mmCIF file of C-alpha atoms and ligand atoms in Angstrom:
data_model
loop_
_atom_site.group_PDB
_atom_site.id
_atom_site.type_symbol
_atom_site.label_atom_id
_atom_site.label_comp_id
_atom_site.label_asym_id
_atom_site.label_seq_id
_atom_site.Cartn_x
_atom_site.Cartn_y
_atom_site.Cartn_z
ATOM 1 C CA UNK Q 1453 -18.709 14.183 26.048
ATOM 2 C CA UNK Q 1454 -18.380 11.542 23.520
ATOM 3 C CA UNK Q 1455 -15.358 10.949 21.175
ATOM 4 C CA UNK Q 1456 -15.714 9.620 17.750
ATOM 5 C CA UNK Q 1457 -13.648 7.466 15.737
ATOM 6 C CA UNK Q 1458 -11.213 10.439 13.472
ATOM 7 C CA UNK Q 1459 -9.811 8.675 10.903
ATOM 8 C CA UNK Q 1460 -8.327 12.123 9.663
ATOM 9 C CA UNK Q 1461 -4.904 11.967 7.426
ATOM 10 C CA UNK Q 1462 -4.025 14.726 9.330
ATOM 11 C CA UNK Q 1463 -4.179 16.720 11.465
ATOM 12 C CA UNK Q 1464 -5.169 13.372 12.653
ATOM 13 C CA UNK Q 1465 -6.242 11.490 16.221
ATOM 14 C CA UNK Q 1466 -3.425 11.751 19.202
ATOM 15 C CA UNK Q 1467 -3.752 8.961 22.114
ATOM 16 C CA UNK Q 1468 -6.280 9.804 24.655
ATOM 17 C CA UNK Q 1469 -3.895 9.068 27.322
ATOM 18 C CA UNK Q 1470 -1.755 12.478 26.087
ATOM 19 C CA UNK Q 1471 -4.890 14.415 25.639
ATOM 20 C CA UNK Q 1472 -6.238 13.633 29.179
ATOM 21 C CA UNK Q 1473 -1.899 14.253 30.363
ATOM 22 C CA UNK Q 1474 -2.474 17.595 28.496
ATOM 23 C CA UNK Q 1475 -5.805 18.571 29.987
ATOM 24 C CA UNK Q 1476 -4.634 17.963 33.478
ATOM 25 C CA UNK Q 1477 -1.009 19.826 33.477
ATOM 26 C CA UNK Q 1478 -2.405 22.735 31.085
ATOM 27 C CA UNK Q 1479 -2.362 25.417 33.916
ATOM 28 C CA UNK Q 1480 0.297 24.278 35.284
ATOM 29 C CA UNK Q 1481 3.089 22.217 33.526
ATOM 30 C CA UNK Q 1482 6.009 20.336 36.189
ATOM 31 C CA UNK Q 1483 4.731 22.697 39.112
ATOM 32 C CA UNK Q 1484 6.522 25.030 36.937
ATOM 33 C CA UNK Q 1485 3.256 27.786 37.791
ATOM 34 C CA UNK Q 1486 2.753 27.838 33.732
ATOM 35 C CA UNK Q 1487 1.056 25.696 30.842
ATOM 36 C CA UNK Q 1488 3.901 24.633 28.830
ATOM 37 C CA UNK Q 1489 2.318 27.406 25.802
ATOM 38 C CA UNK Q 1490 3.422 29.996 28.247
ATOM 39 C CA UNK Q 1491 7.008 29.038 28.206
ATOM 40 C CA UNK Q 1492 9.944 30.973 27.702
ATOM 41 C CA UNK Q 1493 11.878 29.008 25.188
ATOM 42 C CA UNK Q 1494 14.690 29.544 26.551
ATOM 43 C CA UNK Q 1495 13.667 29.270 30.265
ATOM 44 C CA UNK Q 1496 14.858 26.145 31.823
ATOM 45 C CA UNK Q 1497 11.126 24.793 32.224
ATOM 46 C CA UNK Q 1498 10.803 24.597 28.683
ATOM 47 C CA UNK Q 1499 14.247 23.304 27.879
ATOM 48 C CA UNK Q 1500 13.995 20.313 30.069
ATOM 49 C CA UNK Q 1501 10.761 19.587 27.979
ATOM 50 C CA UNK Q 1502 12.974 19.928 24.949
ATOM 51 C CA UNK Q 1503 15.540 17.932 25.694
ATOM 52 C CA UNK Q 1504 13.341 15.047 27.437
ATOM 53 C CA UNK Q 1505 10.997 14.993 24.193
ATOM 54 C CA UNK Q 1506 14.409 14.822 22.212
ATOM 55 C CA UNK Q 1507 16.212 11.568 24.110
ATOM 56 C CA UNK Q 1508 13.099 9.842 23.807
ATOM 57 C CA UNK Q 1509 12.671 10.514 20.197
ATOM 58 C CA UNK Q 1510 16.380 9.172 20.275
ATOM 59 C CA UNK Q 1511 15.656 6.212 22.247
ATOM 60 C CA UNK Q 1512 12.749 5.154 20.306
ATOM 61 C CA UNK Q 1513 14.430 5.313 16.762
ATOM 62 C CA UNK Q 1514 17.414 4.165 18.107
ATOM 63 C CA UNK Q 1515 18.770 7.302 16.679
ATOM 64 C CA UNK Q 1516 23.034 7.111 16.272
ATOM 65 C CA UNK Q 1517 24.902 10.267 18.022
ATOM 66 C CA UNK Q 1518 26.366 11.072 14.624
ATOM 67 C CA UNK Q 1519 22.490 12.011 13.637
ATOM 68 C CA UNK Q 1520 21.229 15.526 14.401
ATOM 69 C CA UNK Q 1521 17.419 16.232 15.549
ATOM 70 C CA UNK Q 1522 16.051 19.614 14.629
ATOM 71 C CA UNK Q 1523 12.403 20.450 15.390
ATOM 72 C CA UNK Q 1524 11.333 23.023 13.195
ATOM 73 C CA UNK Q 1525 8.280 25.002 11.954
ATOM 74 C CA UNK Q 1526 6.998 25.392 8.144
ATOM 75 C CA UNK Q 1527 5.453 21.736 8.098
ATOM 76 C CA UNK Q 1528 7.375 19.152 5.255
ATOM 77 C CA UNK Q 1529 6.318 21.638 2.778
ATOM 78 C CA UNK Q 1530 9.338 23.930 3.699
ATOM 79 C CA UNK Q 1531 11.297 21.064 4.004
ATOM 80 C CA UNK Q 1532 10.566 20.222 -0.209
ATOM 81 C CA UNK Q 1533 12.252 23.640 -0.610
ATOM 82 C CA UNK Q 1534 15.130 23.401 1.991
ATOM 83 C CA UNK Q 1535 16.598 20.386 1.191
ATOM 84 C CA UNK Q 1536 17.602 21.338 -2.763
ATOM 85 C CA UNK Q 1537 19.195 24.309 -0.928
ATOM 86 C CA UNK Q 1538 21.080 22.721 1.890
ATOM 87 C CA UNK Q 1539 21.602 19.246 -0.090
ATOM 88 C CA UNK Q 1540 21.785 19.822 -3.527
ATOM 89 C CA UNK Q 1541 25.039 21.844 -3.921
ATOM 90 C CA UNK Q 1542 27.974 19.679 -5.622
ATOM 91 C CA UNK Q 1543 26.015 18.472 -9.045
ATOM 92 C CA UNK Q 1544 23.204 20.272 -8.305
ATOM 93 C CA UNK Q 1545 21.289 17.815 -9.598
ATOM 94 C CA UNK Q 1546 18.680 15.306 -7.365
ATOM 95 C CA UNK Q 1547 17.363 12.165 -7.920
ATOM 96 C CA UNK Q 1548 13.309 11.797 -6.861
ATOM 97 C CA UNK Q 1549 11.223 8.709 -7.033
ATOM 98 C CA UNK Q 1550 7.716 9.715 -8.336
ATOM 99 C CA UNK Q 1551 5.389 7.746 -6.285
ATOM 100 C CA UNK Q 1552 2.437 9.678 -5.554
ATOM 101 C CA UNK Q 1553 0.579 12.940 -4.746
ATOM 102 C CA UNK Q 1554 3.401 13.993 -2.521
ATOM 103 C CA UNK Q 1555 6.568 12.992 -3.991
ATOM 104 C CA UNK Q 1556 4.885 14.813 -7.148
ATOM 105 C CA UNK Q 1557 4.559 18.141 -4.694
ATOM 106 C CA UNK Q 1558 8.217 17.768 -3.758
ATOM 107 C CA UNK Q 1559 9.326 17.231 -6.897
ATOM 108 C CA UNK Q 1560 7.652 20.353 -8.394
ATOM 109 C CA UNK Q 1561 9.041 22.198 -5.499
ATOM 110 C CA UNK Q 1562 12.672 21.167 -5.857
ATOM 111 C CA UNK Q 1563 12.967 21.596 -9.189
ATOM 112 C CA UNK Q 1564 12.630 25.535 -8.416
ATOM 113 C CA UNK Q 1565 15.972 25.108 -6.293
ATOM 114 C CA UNK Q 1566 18.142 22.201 -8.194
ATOM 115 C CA UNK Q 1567 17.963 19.670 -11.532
ATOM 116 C CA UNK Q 1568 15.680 16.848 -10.782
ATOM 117 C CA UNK Q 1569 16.137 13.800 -11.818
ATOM 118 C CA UNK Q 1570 12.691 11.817 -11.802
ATOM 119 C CA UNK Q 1571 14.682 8.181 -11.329
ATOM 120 C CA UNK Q 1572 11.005 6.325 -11.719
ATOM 121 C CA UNK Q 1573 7.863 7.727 -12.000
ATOM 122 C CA UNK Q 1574 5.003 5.581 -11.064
ATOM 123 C CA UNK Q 1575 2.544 7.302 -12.767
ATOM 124 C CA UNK Q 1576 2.486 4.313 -15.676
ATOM 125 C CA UNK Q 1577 1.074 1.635 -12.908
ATOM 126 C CA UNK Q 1578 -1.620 4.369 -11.438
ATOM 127 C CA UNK Q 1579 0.433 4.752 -8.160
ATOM 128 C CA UNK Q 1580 -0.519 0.714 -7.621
ATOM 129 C CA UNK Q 1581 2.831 -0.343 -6.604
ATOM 130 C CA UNK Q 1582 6.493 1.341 -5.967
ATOM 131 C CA UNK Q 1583 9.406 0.932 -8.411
ATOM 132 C CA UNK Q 1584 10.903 -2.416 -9.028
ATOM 133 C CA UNK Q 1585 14.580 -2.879 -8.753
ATOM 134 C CA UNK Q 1586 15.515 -2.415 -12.425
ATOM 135 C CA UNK Q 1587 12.838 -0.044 -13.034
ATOM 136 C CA UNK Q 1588 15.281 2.921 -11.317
ATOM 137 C CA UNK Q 1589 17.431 5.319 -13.479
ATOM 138 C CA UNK Q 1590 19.718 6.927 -10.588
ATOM 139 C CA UNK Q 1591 21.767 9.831 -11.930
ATOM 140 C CA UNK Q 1592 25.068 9.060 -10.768
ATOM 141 C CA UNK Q 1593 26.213 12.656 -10.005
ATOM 142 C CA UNK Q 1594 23.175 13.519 -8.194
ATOM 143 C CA UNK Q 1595 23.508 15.002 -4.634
ATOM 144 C CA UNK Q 1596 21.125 13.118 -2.864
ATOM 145 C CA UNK Q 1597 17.817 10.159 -3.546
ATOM 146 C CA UNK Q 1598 14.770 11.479 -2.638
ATOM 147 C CA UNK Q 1599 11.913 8.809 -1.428
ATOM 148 C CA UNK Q 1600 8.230 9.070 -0.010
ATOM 149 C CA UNK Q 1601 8.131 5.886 2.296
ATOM 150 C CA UNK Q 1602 4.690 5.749 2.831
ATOM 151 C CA UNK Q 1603 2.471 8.288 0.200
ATOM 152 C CA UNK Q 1604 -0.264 9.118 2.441
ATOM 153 C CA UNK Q 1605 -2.935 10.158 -0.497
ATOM 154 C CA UNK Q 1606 -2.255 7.048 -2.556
ATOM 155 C CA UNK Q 1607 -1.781 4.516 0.185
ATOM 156 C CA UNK Q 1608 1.083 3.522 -1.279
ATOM 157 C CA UNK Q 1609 4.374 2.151 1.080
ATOM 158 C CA UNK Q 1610 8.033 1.277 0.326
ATOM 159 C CA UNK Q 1611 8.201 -2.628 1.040
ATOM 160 C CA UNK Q 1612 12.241 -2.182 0.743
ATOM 161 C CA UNK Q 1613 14.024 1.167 -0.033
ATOM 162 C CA UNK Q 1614 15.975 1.276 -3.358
ATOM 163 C CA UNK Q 1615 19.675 0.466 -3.244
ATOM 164 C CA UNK Q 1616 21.148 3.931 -4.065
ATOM 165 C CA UNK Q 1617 24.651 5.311 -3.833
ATOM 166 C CA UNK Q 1618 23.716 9.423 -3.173
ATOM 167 C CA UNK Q 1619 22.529 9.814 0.354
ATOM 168 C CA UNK Q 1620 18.845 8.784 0.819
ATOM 169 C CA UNK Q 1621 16.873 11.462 1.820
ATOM 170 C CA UNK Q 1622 12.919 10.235 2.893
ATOM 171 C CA UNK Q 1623 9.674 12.538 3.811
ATOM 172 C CA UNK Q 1624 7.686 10.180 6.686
ATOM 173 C CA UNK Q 1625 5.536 12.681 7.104
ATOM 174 C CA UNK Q 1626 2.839 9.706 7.605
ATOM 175 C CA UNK Q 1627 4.326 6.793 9.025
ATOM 176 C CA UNK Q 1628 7.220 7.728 10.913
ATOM 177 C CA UNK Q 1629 7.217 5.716 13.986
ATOM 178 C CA UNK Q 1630 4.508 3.595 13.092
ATOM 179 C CA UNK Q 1631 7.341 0.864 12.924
ATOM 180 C CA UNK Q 1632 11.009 0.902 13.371
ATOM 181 C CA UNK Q 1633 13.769 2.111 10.904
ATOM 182 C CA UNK Q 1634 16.780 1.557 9.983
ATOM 183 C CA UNK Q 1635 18.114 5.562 10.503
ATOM 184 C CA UNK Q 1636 21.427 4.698 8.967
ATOM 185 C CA UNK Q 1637 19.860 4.291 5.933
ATOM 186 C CA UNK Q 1638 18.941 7.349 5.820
ATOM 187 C CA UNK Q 1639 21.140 10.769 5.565
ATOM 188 C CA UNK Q 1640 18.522 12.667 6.286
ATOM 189 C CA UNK Q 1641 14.469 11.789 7.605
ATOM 190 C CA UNK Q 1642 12.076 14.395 7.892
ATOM 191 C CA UNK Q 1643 8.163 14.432 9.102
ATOM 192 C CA UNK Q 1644 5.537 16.841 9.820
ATOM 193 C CA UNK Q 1645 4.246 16.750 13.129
ATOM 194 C CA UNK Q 1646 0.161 16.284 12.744
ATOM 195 C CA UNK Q 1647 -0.103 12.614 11.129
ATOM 196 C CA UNK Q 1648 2.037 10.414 14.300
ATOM 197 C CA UNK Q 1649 3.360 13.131 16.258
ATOM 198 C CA UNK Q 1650 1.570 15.732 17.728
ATOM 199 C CA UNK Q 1651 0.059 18.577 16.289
ATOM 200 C CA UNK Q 1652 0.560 20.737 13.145
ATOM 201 C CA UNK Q 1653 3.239 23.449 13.120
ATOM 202 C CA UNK Q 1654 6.136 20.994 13.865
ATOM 203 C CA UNK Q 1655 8.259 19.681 11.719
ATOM 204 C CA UNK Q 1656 11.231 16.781 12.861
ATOM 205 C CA UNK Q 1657 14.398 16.522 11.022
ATOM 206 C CA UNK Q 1658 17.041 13.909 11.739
ATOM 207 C CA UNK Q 1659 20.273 14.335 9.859
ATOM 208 C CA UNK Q 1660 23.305 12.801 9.700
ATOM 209 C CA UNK Q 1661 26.401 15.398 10.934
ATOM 210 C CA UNK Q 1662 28.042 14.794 7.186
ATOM 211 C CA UNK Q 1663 25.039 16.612 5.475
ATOM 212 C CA UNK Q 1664 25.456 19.793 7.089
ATOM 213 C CA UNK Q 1665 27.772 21.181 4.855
ATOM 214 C CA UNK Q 1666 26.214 24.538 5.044
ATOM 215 C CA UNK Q 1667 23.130 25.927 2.944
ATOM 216 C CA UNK Q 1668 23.848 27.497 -0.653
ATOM 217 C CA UNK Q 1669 24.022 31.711 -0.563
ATOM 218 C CA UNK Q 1670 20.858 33.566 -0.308
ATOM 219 C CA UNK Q 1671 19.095 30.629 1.685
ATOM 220 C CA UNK Q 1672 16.608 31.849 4.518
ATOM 221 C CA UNK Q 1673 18.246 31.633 7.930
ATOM 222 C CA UNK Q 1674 15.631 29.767 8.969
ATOM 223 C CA UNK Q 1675 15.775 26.923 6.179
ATOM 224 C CA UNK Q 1676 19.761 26.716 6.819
ATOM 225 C CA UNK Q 1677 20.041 23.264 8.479
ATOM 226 C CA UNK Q 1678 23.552 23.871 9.784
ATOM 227 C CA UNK Q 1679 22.552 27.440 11.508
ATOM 228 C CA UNK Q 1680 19.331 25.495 13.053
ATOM 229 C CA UNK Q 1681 21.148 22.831 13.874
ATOM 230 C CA UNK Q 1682 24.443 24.925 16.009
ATOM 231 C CA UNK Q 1683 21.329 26.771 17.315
ATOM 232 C CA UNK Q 1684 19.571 24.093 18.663
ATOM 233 C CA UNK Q 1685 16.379 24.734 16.464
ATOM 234 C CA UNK Q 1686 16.180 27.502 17.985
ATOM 235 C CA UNK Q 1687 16.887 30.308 15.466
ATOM 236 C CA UNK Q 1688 13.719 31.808 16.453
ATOM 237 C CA UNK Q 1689 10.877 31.154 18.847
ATOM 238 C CA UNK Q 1690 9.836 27.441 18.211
ATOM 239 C CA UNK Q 1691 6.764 25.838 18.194
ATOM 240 C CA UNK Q 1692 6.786 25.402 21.733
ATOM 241 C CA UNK Q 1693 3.468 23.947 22.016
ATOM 242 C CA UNK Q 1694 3.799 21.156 19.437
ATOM 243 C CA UNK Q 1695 7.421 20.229 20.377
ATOM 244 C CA UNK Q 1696 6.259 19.938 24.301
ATOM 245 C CA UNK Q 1697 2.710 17.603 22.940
ATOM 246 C CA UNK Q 1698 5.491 15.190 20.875
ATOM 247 C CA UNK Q 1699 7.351 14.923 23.659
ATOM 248 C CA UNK Q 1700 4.044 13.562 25.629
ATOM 249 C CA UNK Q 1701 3.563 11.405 22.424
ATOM 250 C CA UNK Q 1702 7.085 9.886 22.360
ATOM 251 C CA UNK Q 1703 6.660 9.437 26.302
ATOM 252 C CA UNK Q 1704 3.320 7.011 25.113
ATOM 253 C CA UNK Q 1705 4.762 5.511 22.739
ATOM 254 C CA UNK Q 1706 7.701 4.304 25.190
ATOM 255 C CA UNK Q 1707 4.870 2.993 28.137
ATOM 256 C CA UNK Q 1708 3.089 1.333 24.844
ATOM 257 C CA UNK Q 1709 6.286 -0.714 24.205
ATOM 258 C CA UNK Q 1710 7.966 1.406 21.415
ATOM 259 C CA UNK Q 1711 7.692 0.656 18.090
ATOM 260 C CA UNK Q 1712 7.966 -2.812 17.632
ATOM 261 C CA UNK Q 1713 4.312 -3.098 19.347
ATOM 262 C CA UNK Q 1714 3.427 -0.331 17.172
ATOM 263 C CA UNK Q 1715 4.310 -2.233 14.394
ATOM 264 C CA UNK Q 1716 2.606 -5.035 15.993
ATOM 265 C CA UNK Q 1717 -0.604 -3.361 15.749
ATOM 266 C CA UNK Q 1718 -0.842 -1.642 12.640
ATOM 267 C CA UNK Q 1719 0.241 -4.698 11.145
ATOM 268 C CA UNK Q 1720 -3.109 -6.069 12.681
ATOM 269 C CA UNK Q 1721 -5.433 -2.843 12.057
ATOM 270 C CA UNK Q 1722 -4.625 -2.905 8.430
ATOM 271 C CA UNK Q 1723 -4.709 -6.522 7.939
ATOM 272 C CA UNK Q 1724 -8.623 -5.901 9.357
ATOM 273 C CA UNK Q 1725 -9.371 -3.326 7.333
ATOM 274 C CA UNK Q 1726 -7.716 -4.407 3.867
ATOM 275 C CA UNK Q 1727 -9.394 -8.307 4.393
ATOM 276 C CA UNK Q 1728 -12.972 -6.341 4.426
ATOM 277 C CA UNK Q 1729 -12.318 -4.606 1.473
ATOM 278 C CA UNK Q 1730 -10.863 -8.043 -0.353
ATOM 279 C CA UNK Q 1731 -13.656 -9.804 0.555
ATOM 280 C CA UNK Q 1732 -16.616 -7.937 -0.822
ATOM 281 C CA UNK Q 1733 -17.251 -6.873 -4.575
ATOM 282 C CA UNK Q 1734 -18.788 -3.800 -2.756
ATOM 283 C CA UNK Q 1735 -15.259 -2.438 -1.510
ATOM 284 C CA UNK Q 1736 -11.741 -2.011 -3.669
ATOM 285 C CA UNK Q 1737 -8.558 -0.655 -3.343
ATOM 286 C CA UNK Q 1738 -6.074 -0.662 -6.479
ATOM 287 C CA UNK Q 1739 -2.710 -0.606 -4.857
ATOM 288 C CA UNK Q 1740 -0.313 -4.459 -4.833
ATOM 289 C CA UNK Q 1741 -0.495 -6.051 -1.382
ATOM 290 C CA UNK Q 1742 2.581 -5.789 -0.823
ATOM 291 C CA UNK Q 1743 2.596 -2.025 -1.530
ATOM 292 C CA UNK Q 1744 -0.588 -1.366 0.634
ATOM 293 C CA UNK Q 1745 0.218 1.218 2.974
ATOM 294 C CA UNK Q 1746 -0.567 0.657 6.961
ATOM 295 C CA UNK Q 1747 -1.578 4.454 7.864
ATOM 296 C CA UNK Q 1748 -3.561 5.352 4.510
ATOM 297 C CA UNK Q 1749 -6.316 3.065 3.651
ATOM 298 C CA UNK Q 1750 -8.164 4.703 0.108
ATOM 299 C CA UNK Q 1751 -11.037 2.666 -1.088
ATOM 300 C CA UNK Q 1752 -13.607 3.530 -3.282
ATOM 301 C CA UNK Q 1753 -17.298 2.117 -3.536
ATOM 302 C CA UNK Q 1754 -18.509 -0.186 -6.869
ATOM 303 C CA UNK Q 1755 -20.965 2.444 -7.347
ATOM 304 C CA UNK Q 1756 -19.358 6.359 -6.868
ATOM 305 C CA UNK Q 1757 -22.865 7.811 -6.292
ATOM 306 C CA UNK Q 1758 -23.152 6.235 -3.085
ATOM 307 C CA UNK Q 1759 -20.228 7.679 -1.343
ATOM 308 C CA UNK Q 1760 -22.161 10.977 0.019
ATOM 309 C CA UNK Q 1761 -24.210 8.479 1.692
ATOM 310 C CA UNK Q 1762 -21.899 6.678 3.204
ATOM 311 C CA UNK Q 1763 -19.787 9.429 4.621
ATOM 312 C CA UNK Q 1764 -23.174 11.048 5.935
ATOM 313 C CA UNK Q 1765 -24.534 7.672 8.002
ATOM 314 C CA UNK Q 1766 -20.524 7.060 8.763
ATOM 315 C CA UNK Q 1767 -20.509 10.092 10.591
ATOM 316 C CA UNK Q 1768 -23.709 9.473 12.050
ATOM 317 C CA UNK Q 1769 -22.382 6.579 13.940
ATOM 318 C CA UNK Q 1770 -19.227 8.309 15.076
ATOM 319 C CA UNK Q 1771 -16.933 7.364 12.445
ATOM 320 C CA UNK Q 1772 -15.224 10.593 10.770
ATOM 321 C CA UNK Q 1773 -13.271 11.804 7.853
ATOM 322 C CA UNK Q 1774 -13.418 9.233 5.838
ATOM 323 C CA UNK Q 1775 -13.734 11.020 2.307
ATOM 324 C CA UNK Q 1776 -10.451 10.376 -0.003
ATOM 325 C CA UNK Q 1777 -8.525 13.439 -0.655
ATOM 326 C CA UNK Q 1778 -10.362 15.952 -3.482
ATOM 327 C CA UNK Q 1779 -7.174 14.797 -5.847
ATOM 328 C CA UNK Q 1780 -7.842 11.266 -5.411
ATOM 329 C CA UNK Q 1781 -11.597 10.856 -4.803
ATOM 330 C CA UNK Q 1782 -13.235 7.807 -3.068
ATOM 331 C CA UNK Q 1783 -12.908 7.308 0.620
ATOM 332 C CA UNK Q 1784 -9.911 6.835 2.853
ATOM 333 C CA UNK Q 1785 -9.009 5.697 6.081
ATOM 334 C CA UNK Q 1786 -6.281 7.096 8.104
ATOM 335 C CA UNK Q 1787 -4.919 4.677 11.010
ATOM 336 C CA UNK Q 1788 -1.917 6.281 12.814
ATOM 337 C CA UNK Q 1789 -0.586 5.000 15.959
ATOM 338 C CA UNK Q 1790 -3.181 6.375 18.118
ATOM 339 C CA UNK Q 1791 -6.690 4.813 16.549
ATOM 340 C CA UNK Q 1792 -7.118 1.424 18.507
ATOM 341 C CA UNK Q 1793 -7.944 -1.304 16.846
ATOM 342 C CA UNK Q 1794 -11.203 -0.867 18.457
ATOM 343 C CA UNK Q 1795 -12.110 2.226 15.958
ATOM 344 C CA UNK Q 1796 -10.738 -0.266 12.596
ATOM 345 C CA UNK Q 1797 -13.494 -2.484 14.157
ATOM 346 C CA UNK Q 1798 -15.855 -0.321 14.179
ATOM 347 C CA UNK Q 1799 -15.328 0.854 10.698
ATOM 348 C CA UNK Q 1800 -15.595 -2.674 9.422
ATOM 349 C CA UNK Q 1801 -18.198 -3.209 10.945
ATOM 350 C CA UNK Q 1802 -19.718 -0.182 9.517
ATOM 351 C CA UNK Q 1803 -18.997 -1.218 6.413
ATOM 352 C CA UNK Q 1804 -20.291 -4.890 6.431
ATOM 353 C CA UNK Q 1805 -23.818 -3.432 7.387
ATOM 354 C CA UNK Q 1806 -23.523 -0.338 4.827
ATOM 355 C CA UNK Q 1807 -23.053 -2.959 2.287
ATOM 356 C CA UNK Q 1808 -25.651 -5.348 3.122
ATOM 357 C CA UNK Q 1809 -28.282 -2.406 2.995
ATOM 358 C CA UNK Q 1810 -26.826 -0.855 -0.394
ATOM 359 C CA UNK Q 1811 -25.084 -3.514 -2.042
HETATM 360 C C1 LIG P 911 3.805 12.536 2.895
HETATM 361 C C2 LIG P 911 3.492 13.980 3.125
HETATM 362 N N1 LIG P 911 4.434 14.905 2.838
HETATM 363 C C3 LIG P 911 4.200 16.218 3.033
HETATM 364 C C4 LIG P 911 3.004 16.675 3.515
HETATM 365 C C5 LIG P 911 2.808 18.164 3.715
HETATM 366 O O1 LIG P 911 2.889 18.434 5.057
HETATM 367 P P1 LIG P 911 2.690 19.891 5.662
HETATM 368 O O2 LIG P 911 1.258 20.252 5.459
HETATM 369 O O3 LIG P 911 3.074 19.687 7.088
HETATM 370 O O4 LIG P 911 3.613 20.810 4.956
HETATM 371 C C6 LIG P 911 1.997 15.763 3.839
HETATM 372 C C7 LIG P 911 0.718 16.260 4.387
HETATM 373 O O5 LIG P 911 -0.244 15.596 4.531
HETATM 374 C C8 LIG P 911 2.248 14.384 3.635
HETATM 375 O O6 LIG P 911 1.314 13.475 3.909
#
């Protein structure tokens, strides 16, 4: 058994170490008898998972106790719906920051469920860099700010987050705890599971008390954030699975050092990767430095037609998933938490001698 380099956006590589954990508790999880899968979610087995997998979320994001944690299926996409209906009821209206492929996708979605507010569109600087200060038009009655911290088809990250007066509400879908965050920024953060997490099907929402005011008539139970929240997210069965593998994750993340180190090293992985594609003519990427994103690498090749051939001899020497998303084009390299610096090398590297034969 050999495994490659997966520089998937998702679902994406998890740390070896909570693969191998997995492996060797998955017929029987805390000499419970059971893989955690086989759980009754509302057996004590599987709540002790639950609540360990929550503290430690809470301990690594340094998470106040006026903050709510739900873990909860439908991926972010649900979440694009469910926040115009829990959030957006005084106005009705919503500020969102247009900053890439997925802001764009939340933005189409919430405009089905409130008035939307596009408060800068990026679109006019080809996704290169986020909004400057003065570039913002907030609506002042709007319910709530909508950001995209990091856009993970774009590569495209918030250097500083806008100075708004509505609560700031932020999809980190792809780079939640790949560094540390201010949560009281924040009145409400929400990620799906399969980028730094765990795997798909999960979807963590951390809310501040204040925002559950209780979702607008004819909402889904299962999108109400106030019922999943007085239910424990546990409306229904769970993802049991996914919430029991994020709760290995968080447990890694702690030994690692937390997210400081984590921040630490994807400083260092992306420095590596971006200073290969500065230094050649071969390589580009269009977005400001100080916009670059530290999870979503795209790059494209000087010449397009060689880009089959280098995803075919990429994955040839174990390096995989590196074409750019089909609304982006080019090539792209995801770097999450769990690829080691080691597999950034090796990419490089990759590259240096790809170039040298082509270029
Ligand atoms: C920033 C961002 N938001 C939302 C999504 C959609 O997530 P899901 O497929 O879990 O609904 C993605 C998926 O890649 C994403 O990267």
């Amino acid at each position: 058994m050999k495994r490659a380099w997966n520089f998937s956006a998702g679902p994406a590589m998890l740390p070896e170490a909570v693969l191998q954990r997995i492996a060797s508790e998955l017929l029987d999880t805390n000499g419970s008898g059971m893989s955690a899968m086989e759980m009754s979610h509302r057996g004590k087995e599987f709540l002790a998972i639950a609540e360990q997998a929550e503290a430690d979320l809470r301990e690594l994001m340094a998470i106040p106790d006026d903050y709510r944690v739900l873990f909860l299926q439908g991926g972010a996409t649900a979440l694009f719906a469910t926040l115009p209906m829990n959030l957006a009821n005084g106005s009705g209206r919503a500020d969102y920051v247009r900053s890439g492929h997925w802001s764009d996708k939340a933005i189409r979605e919430a405009s089905r469920f409130c008035k939307v507010n596009v408060a800068a569109d990026c679109e006019g600087n080809g996704f290169s860099r986020v909004p400057a200060a003065d570039e913002y038009r907030f609506d002042p009655e709007a319910d709530y700010v909508h950001i995209t911290p990091n856009e993970t088809i774009h590569g495209l990250r918030f250097p500083e987050l806008p100075s708004v007066e509505a609560p700031l509400l932020a999809d980190y879908s792809s780079s939640i705890l790949s560094e540390p965050v201010n949560v009281r920024d924040y009145g409400l953060i929400y990620a799906g599971a399969q980028k730094n997490i765990g795997p798909a099907g999960l979807c963590i929402v951390i809310v501040r008390e204040d925002q559950l005011q209780g979702a607008r008539e004819g909402t889904p139970s299962l999108m109400d954030l106030q019922a999943q929240a007085k239910a424990g997210s546990m409306l229904n069965t769970p993802p049991t699975f996914a919430w029991y593998v994020a709760g290995l994750v968080f447990q890694w993340l702690k030994a690692e050092g937390g997210l400081t180190v984590m921040a630490e090293r994807n400083g260092e992985k992306a420095a590596l990767l971006y200073g290969a594609i500065d230094a050649s003519d071969f390589y580009s990427n269009p977005v400001a430095a100080e916009c670059r994103s530290r999870m979503n690498v795209p790059f494209f090749l000087a010449d397009p037609a060689l880009e089959d051939t280098f995803k075919a001899e990429a994955k040839q020497a174990g390096l995989l998933t590196l074409g750019g998303h089909r609304a982006l084009g080019g090539l792209r390299a995801s770097i999450y938490n769990a690829m080691p610096k080691e597999g950034v090398q090796a990419l490089v590297d990759f590259m240096s001698d790809f170039e040298r034969r082509y270029g």
